[in-house]
mmCIF file with all atom_site columns, C-alpha atoms in Angstrom:
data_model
loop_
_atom_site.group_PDB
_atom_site.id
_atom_site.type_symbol
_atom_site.label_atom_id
_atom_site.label_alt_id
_atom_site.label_comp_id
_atom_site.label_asym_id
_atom_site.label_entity_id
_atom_site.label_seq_id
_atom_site.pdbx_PDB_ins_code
_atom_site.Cartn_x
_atom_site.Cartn_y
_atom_site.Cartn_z
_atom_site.occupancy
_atom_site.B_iso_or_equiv
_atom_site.pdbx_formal_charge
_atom_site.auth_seq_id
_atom_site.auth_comp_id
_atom_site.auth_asym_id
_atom_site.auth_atom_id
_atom_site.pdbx_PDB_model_num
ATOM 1   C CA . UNK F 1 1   ? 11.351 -28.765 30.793 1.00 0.00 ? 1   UNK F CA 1
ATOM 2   C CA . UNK F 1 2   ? 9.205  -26.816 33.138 1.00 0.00 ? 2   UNK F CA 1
ATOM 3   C CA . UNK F 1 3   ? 8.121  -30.162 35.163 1.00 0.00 ? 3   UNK F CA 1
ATOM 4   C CA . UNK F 1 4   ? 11.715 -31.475 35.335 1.00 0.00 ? 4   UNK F CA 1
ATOM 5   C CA . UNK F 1 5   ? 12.975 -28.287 37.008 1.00 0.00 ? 5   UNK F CA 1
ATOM 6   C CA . UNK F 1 6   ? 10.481 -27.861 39.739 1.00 0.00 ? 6   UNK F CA 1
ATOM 7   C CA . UNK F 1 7   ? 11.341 -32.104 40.072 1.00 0.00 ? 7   UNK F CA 1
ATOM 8   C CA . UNK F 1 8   ? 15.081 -31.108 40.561 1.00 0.00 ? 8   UNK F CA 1
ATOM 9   C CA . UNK F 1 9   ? 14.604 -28.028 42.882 1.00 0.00 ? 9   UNK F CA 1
ATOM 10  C CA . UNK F 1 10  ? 12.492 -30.178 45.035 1.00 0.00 ? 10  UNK F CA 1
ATOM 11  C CA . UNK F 1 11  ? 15.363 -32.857 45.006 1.00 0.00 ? 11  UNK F CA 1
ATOM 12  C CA . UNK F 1 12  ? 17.826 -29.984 45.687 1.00 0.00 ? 12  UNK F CA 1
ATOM 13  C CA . UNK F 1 13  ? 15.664 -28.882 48.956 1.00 0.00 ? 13  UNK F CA 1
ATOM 14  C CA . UNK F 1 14  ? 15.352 -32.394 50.338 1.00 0.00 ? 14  UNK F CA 1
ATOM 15  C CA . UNK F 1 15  ? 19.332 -32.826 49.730 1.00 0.00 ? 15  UNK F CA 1
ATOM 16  C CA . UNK F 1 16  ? 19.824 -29.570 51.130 1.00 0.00 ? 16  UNK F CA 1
ATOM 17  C CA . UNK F 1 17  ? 17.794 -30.073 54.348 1.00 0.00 ? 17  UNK F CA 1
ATOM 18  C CA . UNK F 1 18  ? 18.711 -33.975 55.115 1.00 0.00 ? 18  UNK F CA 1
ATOM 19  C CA . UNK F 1 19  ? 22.466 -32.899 54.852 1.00 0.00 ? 19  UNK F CA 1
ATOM 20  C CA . UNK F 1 20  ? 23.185 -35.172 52.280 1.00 0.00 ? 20  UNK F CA 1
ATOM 21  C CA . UNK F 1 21  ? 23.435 -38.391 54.965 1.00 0.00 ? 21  UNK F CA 1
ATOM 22  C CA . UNK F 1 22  ? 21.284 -39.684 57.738 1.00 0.00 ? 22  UNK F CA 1
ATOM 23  C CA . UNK F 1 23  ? 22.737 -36.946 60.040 1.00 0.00 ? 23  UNK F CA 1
ATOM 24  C CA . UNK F 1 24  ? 20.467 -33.499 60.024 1.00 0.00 ? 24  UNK F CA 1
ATOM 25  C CA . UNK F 1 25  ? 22.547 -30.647 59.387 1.00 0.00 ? 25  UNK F CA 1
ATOM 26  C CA . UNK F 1 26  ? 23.933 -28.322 61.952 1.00 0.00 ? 26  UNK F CA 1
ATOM 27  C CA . UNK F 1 27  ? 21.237 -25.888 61.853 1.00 0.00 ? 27  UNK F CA 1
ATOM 28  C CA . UNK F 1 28  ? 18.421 -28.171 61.693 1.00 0.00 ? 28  UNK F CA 1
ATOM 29  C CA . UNK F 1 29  ? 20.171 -30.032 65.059 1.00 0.00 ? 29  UNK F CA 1
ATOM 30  C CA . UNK F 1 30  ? 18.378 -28.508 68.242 1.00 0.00 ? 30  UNK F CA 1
ATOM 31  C CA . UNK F 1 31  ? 20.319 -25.860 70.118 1.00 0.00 ? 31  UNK F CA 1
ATOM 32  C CA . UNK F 1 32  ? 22.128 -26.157 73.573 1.00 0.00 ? 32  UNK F CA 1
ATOM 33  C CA . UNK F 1 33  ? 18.469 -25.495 75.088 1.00 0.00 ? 33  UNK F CA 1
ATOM 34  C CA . UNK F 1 34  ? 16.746 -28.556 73.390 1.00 0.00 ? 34  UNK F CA 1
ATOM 35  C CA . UNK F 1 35  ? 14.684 -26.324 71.237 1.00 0.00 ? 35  UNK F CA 1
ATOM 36  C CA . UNK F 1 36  ? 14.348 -26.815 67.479 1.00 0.00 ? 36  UNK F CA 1
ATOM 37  C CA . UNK F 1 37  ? 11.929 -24.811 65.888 1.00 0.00 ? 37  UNK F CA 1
ATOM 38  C CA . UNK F 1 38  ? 10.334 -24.750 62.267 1.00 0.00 ? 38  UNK F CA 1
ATOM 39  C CA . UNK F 1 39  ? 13.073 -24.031 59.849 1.00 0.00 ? 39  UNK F CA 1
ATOM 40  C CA . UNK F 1 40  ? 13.210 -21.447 57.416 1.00 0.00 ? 40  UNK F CA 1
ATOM 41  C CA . UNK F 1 41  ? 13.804 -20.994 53.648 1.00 0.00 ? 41  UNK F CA 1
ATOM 42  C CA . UNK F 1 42  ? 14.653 -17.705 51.994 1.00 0.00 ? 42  UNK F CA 1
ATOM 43  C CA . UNK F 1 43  ? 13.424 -17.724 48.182 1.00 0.00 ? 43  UNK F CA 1
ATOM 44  C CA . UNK F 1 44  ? 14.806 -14.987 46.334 1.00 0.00 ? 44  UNK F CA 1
ATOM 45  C CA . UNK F 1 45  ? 13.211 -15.039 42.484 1.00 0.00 ? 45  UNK F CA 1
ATOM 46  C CA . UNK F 1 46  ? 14.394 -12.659 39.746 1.00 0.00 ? 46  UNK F CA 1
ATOM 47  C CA . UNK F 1 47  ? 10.612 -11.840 38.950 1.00 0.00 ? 47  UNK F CA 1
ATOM 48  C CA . UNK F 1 48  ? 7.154  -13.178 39.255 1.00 0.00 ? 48  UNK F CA 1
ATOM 49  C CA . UNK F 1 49  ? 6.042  -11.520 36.314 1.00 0.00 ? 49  UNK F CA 1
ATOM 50  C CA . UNK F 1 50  ? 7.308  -14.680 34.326 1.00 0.00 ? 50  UNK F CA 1
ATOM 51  C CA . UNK F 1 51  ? 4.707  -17.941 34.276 1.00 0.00 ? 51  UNK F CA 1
ATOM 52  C CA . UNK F 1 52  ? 8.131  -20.079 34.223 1.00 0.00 ? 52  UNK F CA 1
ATOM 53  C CA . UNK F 1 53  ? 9.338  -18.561 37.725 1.00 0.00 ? 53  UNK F CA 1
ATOM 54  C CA . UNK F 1 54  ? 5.694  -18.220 39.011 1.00 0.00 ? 54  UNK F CA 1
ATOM 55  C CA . UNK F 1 55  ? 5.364  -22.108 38.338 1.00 0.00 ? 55  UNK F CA 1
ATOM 56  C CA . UNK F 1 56  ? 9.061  -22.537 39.985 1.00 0.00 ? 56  UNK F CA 1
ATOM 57  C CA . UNK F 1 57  ? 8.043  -20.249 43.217 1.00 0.00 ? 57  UNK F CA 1
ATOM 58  C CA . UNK F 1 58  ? 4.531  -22.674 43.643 1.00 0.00 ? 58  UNK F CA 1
ATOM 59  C CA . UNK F 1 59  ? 6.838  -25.968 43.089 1.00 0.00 ? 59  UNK F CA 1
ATOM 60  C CA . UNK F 1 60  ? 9.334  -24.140 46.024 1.00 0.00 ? 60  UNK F CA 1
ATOM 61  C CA . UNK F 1 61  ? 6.264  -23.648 48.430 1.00 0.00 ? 61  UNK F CA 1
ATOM 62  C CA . UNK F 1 62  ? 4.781  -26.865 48.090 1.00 0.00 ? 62  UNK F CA 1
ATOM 63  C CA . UNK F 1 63  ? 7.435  -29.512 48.241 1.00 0.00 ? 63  UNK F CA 1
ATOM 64  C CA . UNK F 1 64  ? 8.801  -27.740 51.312 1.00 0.00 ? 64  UNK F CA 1
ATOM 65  C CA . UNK F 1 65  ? 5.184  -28.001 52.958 1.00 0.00 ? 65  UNK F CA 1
ATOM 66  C CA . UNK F 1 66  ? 5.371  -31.213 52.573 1.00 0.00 ? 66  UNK F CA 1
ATOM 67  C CA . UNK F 1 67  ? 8.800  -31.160 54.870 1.00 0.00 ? 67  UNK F CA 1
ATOM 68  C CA . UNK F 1 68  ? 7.485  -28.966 57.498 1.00 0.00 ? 68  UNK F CA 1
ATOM 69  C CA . UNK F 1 69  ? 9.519  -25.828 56.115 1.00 0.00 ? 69  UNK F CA 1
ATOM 70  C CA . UNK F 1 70  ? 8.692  -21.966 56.373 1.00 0.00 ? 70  UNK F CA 1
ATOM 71  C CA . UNK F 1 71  ? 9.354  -20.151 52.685 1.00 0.00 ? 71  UNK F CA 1
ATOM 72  C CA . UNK F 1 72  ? 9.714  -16.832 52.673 1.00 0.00 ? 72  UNK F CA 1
ATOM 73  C CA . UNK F 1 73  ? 9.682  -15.918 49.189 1.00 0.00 ? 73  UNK F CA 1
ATOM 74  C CA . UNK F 1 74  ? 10.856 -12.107 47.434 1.00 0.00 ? 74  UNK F CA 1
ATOM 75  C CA . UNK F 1 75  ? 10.030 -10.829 44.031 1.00 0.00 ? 75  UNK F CA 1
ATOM 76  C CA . UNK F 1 76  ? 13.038 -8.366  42.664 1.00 0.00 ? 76  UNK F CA 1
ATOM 77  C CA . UNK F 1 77  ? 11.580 -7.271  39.717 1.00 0.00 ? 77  UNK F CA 1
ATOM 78  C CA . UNK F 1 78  ? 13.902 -7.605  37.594 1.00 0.00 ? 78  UNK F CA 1
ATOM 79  C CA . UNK F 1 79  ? 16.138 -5.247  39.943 1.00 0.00 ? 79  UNK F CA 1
ATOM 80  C CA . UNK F 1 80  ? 19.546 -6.579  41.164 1.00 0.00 ? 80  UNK F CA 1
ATOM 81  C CA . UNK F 1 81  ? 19.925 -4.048  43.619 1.00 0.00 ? 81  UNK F CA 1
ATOM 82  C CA . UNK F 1 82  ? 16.930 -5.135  45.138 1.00 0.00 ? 82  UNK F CA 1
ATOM 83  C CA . UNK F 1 83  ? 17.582 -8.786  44.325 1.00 0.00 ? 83  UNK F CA 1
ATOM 84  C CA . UNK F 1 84  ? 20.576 -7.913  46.901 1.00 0.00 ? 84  UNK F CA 1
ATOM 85  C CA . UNK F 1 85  ? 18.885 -6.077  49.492 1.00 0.00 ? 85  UNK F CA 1
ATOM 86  C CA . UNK F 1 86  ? 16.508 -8.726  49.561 1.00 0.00 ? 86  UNK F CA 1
ATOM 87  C CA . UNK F 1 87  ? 18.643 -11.454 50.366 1.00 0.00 ? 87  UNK F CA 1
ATOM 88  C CA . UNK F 1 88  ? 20.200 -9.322  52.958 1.00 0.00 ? 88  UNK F CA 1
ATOM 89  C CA . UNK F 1 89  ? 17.057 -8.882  54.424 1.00 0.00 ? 89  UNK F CA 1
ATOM 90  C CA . UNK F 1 90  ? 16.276 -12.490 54.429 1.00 0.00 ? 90  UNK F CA 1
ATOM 91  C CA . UNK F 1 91  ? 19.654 -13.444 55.861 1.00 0.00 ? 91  UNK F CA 1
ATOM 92  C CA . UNK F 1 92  ? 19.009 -11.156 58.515 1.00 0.00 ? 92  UNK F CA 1
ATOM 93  C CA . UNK F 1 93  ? 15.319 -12.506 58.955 1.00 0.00 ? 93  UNK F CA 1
ATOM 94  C CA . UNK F 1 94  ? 17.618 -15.852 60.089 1.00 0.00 ? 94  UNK F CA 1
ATOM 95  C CA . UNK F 1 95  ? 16.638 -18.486 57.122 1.00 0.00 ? 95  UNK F CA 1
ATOM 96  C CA . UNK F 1 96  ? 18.210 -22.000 57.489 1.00 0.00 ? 96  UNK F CA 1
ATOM 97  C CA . UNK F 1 97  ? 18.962 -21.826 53.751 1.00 0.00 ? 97  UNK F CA 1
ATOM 98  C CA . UNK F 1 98  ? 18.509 -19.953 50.518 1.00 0.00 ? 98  UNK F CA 1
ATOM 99  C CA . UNK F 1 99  ? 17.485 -20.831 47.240 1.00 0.00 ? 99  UNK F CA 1
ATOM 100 C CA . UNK F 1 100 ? 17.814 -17.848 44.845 1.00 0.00 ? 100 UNK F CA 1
ATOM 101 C CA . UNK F 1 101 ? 17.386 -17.472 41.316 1.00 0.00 ? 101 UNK F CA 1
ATOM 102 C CA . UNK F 1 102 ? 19.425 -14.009 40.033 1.00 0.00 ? 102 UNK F CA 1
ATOM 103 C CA . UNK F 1 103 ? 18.496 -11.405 38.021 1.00 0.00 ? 103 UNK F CA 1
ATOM 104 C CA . UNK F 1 104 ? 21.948 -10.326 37.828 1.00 0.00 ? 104 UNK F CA 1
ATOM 105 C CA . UNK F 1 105 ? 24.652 -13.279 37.931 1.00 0.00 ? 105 UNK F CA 1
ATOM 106 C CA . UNK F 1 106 ? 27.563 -10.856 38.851 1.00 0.00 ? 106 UNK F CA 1
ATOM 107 C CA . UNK F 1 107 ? 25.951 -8.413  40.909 1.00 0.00 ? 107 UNK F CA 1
ATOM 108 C CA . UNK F 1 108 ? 24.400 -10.988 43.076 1.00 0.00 ? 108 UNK F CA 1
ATOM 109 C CA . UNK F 1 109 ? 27.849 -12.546 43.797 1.00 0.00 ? 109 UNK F CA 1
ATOM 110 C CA . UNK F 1 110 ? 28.075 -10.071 47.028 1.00 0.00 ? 110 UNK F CA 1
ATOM 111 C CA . UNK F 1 111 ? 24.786 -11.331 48.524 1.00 0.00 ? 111 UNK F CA 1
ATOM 112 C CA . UNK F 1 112 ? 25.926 -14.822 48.091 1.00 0.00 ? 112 UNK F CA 1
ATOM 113 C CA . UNK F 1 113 ? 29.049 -14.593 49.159 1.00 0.00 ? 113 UNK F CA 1
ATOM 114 C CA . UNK F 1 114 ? 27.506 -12.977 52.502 1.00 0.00 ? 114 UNK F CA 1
ATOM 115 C CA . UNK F 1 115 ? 25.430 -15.524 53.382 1.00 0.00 ? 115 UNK F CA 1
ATOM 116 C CA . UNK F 1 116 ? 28.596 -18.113 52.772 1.00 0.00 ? 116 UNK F CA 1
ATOM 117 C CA . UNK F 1 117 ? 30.361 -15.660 55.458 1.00 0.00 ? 117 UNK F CA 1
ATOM 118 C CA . UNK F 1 118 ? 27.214 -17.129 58.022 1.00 0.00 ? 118 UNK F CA 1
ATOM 119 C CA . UNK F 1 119 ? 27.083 -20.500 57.050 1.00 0.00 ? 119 UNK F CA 1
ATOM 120 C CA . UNK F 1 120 ? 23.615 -20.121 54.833 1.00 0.00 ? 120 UNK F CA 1
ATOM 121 C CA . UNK F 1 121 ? 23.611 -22.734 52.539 1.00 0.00 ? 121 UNK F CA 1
ATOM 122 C CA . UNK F 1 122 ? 22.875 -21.027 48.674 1.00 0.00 ? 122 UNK F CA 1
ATOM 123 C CA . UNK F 1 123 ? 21.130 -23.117 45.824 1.00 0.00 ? 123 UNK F CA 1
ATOM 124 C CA . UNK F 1 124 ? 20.969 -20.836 42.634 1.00 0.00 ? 124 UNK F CA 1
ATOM 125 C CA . UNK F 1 125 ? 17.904 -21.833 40.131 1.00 0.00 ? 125 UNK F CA 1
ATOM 126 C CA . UNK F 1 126 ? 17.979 -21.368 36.589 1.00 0.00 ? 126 UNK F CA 1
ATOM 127 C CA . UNK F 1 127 ? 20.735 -18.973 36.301 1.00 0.00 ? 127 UNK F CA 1
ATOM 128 C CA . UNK F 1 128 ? 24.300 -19.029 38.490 1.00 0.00 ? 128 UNK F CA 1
ATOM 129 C CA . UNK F 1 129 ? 26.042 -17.159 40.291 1.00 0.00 ? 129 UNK F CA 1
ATOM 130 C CA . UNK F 1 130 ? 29.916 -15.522 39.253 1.00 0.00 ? 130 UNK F CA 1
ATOM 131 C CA . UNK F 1 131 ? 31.308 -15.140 42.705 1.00 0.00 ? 131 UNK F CA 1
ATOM 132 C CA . UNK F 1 132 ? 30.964 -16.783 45.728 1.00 0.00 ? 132 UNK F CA 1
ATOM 133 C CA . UNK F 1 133 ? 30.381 -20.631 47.448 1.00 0.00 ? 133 UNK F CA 1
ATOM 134 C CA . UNK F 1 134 ? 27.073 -22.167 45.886 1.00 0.00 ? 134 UNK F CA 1
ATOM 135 C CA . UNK F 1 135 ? 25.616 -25.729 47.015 1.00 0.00 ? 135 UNK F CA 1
ATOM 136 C CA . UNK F 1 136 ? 24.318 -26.501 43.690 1.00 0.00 ? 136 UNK F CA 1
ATOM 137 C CA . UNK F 1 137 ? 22.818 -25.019 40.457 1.00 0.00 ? 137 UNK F CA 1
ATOM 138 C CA . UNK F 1 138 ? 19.832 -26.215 38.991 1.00 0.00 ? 138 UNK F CA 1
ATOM 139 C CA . UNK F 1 139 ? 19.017 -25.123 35.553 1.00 0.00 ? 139 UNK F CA 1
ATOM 140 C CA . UNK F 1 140 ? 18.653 -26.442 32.036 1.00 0.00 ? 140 UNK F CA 1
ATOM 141 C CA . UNK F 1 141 ? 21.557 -27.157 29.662 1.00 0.00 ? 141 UNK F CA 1
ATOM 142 C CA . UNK F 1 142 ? 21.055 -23.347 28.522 1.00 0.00 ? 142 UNK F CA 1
ATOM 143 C CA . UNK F 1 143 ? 24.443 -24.119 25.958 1.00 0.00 ? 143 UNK F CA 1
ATOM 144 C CA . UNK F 1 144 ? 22.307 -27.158 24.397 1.00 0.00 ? 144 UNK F CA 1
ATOM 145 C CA . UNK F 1 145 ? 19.505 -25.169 24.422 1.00 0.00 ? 145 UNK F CA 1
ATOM 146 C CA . UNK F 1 146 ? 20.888 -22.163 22.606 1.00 0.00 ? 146 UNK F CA 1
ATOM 147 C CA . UNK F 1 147 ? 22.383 -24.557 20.087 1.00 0.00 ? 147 UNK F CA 1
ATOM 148 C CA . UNK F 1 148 ? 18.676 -26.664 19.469 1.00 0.00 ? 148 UNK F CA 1
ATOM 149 C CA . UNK F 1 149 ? 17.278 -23.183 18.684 1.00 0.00 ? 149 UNK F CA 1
ATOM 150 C CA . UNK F 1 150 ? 20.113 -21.730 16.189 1.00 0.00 ? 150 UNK F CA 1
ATOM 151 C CA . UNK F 1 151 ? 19.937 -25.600 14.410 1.00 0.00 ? 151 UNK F CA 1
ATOM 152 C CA . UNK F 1 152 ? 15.950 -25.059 14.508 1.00 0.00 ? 152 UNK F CA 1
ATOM 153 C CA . UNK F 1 153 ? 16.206 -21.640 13.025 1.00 0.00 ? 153 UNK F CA 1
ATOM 154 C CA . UNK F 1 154 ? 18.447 -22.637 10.168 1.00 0.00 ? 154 UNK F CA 1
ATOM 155 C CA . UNK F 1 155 ? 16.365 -25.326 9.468  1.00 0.00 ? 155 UNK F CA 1
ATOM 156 C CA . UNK F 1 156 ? 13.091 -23.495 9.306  1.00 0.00 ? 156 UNK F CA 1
ATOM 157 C CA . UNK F 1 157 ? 14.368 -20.408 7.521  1.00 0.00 ? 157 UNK F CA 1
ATOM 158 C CA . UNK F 1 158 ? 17.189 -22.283 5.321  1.00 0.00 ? 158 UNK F CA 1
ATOM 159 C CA . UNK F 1 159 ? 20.966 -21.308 4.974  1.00 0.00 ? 159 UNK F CA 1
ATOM 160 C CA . UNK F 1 160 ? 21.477 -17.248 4.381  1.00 0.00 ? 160 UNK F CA 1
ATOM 161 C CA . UNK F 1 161 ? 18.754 -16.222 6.120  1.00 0.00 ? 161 UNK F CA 1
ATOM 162 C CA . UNK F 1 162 ? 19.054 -12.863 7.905  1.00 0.00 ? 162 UNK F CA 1
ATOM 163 C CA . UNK F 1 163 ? 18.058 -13.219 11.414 1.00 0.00 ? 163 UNK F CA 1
ATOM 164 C CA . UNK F 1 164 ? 18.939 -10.507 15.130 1.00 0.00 ? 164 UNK F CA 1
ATOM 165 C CA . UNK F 1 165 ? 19.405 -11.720 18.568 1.00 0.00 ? 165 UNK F CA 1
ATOM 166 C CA . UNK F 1 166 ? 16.605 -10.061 20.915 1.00 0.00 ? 166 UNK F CA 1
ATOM 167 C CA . UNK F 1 167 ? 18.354 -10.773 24.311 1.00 0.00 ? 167 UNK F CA 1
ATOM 168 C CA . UNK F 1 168 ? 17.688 -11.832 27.305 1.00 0.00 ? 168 UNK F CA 1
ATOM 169 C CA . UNK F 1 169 ? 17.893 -10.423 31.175 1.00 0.00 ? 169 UNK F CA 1
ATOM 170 C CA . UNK F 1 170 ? 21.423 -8.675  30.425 1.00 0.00 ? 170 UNK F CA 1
ATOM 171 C CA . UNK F 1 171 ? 24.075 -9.883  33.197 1.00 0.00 ? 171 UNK F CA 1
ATOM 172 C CA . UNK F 1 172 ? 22.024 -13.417 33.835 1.00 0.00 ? 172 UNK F CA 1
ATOM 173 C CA . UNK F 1 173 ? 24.388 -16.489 33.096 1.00 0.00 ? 173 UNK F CA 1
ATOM 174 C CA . UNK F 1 174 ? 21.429 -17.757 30.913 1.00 0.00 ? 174 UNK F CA 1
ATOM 175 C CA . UNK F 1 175 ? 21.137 -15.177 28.581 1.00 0.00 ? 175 UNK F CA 1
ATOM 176 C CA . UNK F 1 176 ? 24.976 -15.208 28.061 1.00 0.00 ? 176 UNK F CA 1
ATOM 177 C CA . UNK F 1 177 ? 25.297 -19.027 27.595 1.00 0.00 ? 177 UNK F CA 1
ATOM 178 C CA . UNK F 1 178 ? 22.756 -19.435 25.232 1.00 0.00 ? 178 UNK F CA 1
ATOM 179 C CA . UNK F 1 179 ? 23.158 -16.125 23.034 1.00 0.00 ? 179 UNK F CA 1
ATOM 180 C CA . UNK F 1 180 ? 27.316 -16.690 22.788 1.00 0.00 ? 180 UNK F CA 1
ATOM 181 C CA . UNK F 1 181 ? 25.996 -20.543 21.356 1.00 0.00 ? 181 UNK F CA 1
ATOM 182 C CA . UNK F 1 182 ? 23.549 -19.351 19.062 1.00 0.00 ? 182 UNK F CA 1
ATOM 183 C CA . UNK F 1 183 ? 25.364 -16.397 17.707 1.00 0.00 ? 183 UNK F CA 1
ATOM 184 C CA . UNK F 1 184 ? 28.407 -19.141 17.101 1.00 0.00 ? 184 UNK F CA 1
ATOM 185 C CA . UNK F 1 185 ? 25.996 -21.222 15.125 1.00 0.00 ? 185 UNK F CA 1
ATOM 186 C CA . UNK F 1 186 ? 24.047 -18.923 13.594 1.00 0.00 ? 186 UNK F CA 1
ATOM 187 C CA . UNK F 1 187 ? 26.933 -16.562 12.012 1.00 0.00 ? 187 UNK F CA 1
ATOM 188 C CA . UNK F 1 188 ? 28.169 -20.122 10.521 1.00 0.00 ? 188 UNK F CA 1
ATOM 189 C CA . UNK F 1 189 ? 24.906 -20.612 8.607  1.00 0.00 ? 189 UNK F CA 1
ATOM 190 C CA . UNK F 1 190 ? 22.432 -17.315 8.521  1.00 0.00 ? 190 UNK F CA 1
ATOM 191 C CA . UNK F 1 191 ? 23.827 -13.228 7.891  1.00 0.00 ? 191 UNK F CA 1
ATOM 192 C CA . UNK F 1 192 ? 23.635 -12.216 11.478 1.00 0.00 ? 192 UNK F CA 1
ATOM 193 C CA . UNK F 1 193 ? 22.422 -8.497  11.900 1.00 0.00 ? 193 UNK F CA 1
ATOM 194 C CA . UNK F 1 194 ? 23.704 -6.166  14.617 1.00 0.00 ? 194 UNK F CA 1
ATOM 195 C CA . UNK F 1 195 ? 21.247 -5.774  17.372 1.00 0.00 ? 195 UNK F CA 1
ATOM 196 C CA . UNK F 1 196 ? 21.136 -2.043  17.289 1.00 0.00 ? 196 UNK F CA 1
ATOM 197 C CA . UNK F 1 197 ? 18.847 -2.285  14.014 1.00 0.00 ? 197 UNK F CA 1
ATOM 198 C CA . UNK F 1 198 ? 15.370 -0.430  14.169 1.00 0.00 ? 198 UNK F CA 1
ATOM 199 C CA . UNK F 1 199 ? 12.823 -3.303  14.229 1.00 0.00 ? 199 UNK F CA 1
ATOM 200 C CA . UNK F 1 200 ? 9.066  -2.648  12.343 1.00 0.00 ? 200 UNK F CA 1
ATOM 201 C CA . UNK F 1 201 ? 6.904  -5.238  13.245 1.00 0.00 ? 201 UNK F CA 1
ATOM 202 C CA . UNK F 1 202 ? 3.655  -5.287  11.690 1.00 0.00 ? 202 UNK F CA 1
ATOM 203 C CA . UNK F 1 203 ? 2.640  -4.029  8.163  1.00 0.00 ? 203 UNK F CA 1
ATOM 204 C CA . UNK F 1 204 ? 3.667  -1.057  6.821  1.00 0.00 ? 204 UNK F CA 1
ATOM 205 C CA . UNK F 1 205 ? 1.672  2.305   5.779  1.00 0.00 ? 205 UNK F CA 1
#
């Protein structure tokens, strides 16, 4: 899963910088002076305390040395606010294009929709975006995904099972498509507990 991703975000930056045809893009056209200088890409991820976005942000970096490209690249920790100052900043900074993976899929709907209000081409990875114009989404089939993992669970622990959902980022698109799948599965086949529950894990005194 991890290898296919990176494949498709590098696919998404070569589509997004060759314009999708043998004419460049505006931006990457050189100005009325005859001057066309390295272009830029803004990389916005929702943290870099996670292997699977570490691995993501390398795959970024090194596909678009291989064009040429600038990345600057912001970590958000896990903070849409910052997520949205960030891209601010970087839209500001002048990047050809931005490639942004959210923390928050609604509150980073105002940072997209600001760049669209420039021209800035957006690419959202892993998780989308509710508002705004986005060039494409890569991600995983998170609804197929949520599904495997509710069919694997009732398989493993059999029908009747009691099994809680330990979410996700709250607000990302992922955690929402996968959890509404599972808990429609699950509740079908297992006794689904409310996730306010105290959990003990570990042996008991």
């Amino acid at each position: 899963m991890k290898k296919w991703t990176l494949t498709l975000v590098s696919l998404m930056i070569i589509i997004v910088l060759a314009g999708c045809s043998l004419e460049p893009p505006g931006w990457a056209k050189p100005d009325a002076t005859g001057s066309n200088g390295p272009k830029k890409i803004g990389l916005s991820i929702s943290t870099l305390n996670n292997p699977f976005f570490v691995s993501l942000k390398d795959g970024v970096v090194a596909e678009a040395k291989k064009q040429g490209i600038q990345v600057i690249v912001v970590d958000a920790q896990n903070d849409s606010a910052k997520q949205t100052n960030d891209v601010d900043d970087l839209i500001q900074q002048g990047v050809n294009a931005l490639l942004i993976n959210p923390a928050d899929s609604a509150a980073i709907s105002t940072a997209v929709q600001s760049a669209n209000s420039v021209g800035i081409p957006v690419i959202t990875l892993d998780r989308s975006a509710d508002k705004g114009e986005v060039a494409a989404l890569v991600a995983s089939d998170n609804v197929k995904g949520g599904r495997m993992a509710a069919e694997y669970f009732v398989e493993q622990l059999g029908e009747g099972a009691k099994v809680i959902e330990l979410e996700g980022v709250p607000g990302a698109s992922a955690t929402r498509e996968r959890g509404k799948v599972s808990m429609k599965w699950l509740t079908r086949n297992l006794t689904w507990l409310p996730n306010n529950l105290p959990i003990s894990i570990g042996p008991k005194d």
